Amino acid sequence: MRSFRVKILALLISLFAFVGGPLMGTAAAAGKVALVLDVGGRGDLSFNDMGFKGADEAKTKLGVEVVEIQSNSAADYLPNLQNAARTGDFDLIVGVGFLLADAMAEAATEFPNQNFAIIDVTWLGKPNLMEIGYEENKGSALVGALSSMVAAHYGKDKIGVVLGIEIPVLYKFEAGYRYGMHWGNAKYEKVTGKKANVGLLWTYTGTFSDIAKGKAATEAMLAQGAGLVYNVAGPLGIGDLEAITEHLEAKGKSAGPPFMIGVDANQDYLGDGHRVLASMMKRVDFGVYSAIESVVNGTFKGGVTILGPNNGGIAMSGKQDLADFIDFGIKGGAISASDRDSITKNWTAMRGAIPGWIWDAVDELKAEISAGTAEIPCGWCADTIGEIRDKYPD
Amino acid sequence: MSTLKPWIKRLNPLVESLMAGLIGLVIGALIMLAFGYNPIAAYISLFSGSFGSVYSWAESLANATPLILTAMTFAIAMRGGLFNIGAEGQLYIGALAAVAVSLIDLPFPLNAVAALGAAIVAGMLWSLPVALLKLTRGVHEVISTIMLNWIAHFFAFYLIANVLTDPKRGEKTISIIESARLARILPGTSLNYGLVIALIAVAAILFLLWRTSAGFEMRASGYNQEATHYAGISLRKQVLRVFLIGGAIAGLAGAVQVMGRPPTYAVMSGLPQLMNLGFDGIGVAMIGRNHPVGIVFAAIFFGGLMVGGRIMQFSPGVPLELVRVVEGVIIITLAIPELRRLFTFFLAKFKRGA
């Protein structure tokens, strides 16, 4: 027994001596950034993966070193931020997602000399914390206008939106989508001379994780004749798309309509490239990248930064985005590299089937938004969503 | 071995565990090597991260707190010859009961006491059907606890989304008010007085199992049911006892986690700060040989692994998924001695036809 123990000890020592030498040195980088994620972690093809995408870009373009810290449990949020701050090695610590808000508030107070940034939170107000919010209402208005015009074009009189938990952030999506739908109806009538009466079906599913609920809500909308369904519940879009795919299969078809509208990431590449008409891209990657860039350039400062259509933080998906996100989907394992050509072909055919004036009209609305002539509700509508629903009815 | 002195014999489990842990570390190191990470740097950050400073000790102890309790739920059942894996669900219900009762505007410290009490009662109530189903219908506790865990899971989702929802933030319940929270022992860390509550529970269970007749009856029924029955001890009573005490402790674990763990003091949608604490408790109980004192050390070790795992992501940059694999290997090797003992015990029981 004793000799056995000695042998194990000897094995251990030799093993450690063998591997101890290499891998110790690290190259000098332009800066060091920690990326702290919520429990979702990698692989959601949406919000979190977009955060990683921004960090990856910062790695290659700015030459910074990025350390990714995933959270095992919600109890990890605060210690993960504290641990990163305590090392004193990081030029910036980024929290990805509003779930980290409470932990971030505490960490930013505890470490006043550490630079922090957080995505999707705009209410903490710390001098060493850059808070990055998005104008989701404006992007939703763009896809709302597109949806109602396309629905009318295909002779449908309903569009749908499947939302997650009923929280103020999601009211922004709903409000913008309502505005866009009415704008699109008016535009359709003006251009074609035909009356467009596209109405809205909307469901708050109460979840950001139960994919089956997304599917059920979408099935109900399709049964009521919805031509497009906007996914505003992250992974529930997988269920939305499944409902649309099955609905089409029952008719022996593969390509939409009905279409899905994607959210956060560009999800156009899903559904073989011809069931997701467009995506309301919320460029979390862009937010993460710009926060890192500000630290590298020495322009970092605390306070709220709002990203929207004007500065590329919010956009409707286009052709170049498709190529980017096919890579993103391949990397995430959602599609295989051999699908690239067929997806691009299907996508081009899908978009080409829709009259050019509709795409021009969406650009027109975007210009109006940029110029400030179109006033999109709402910046924060926890209290006013009722009025907005009255003003821009179903 | 028979020539060994008794005190050495008592150390045997410790030696066994240390050996098992070493084997686990070596296997973990090989896995990390295979994936191109430096195991020495990883283990240095693992152990300095978990036990290298006052801060890291505090975090490890904070992580150990709920595990001590959920492990005892399993261990008590094991001592009574039952296999209770229901701590997971009872923990959710306990946490939500604590949140619900803290909303009643009671003065300090009554509000905290009431919340803890509610969690204990809620955990017992959630455990009661398991005992009743076993006694009246002969439903095996593994089946009923698994089912009740899922019912608790979805019931908790419902309560978070529809009943206890924070009106300003739909992703969580209303936070427990400040006066009803368990204060931090060390500022700037997660360590709170939940640990003291857990240790009091350990002392209480130690006393119960080895210093009272009720505890003797429970342990006896675990060793040999026929003999216990022959001695005039009601086996049905033991089943009820095991599950009610277990439920109470698991409910308490949920309360301690939600009332003591900064910074949110609320149950979040998806249960991310509660998920798996009940199941991890089973591993902790195994490593701790189903003994309250062993469980305390095992939970601290387990909590330390979780804390050190966070740090492993920093300097050697081992991704969390691989950290979990390595932790899993270490935990399995540590649990093997107890698993082997239990296996032979239950096999013998099975052969006897019980």
XYZ file of C-alpha atoms in Angstrom, chain A residues 32 48 53 99 145 148 167 188 203 215 223 226 238 250 261 286 290 331-332 346-347 350 359 376-377 381 390:
27
model
C -7.091 43.616 -21.023
C -24.814 36.422 -25.513
C -18.801 38.596 -31.301
C -29.609 40.448 -15.289
C -43.512 49.102 -41.423
C -47.541 45.592 -42.651
C -41.210 44.194 -18.788
C -49.207 51.110 -48.804
C -48.882 37.904 -27.061
C -44.498 27.933 -31.022
C -54.470 30.355 -37.616
C -50.956 36.450 -39.707
C -36.871 28.892 -32.595
C -48.700 21.369 -44.419
C -38.964 38.672 -38.257
C -21.274 46.857 -31.490
C -17.368 50.468 -28.751
C -19.574 28.987 -35.796
C -22.515 28.510 -33.450
C -33.001 31.555 -51.148
C -32.636 34.783 -49.228
C -37.224 35.888 -51.020
C -37.697 48.357 -49.378
C -41.322 56.844 -32.551
C -42.834 55.894 -29.212
C -42.942 53.502 -21.592
C -54.908 53.410 -27.812
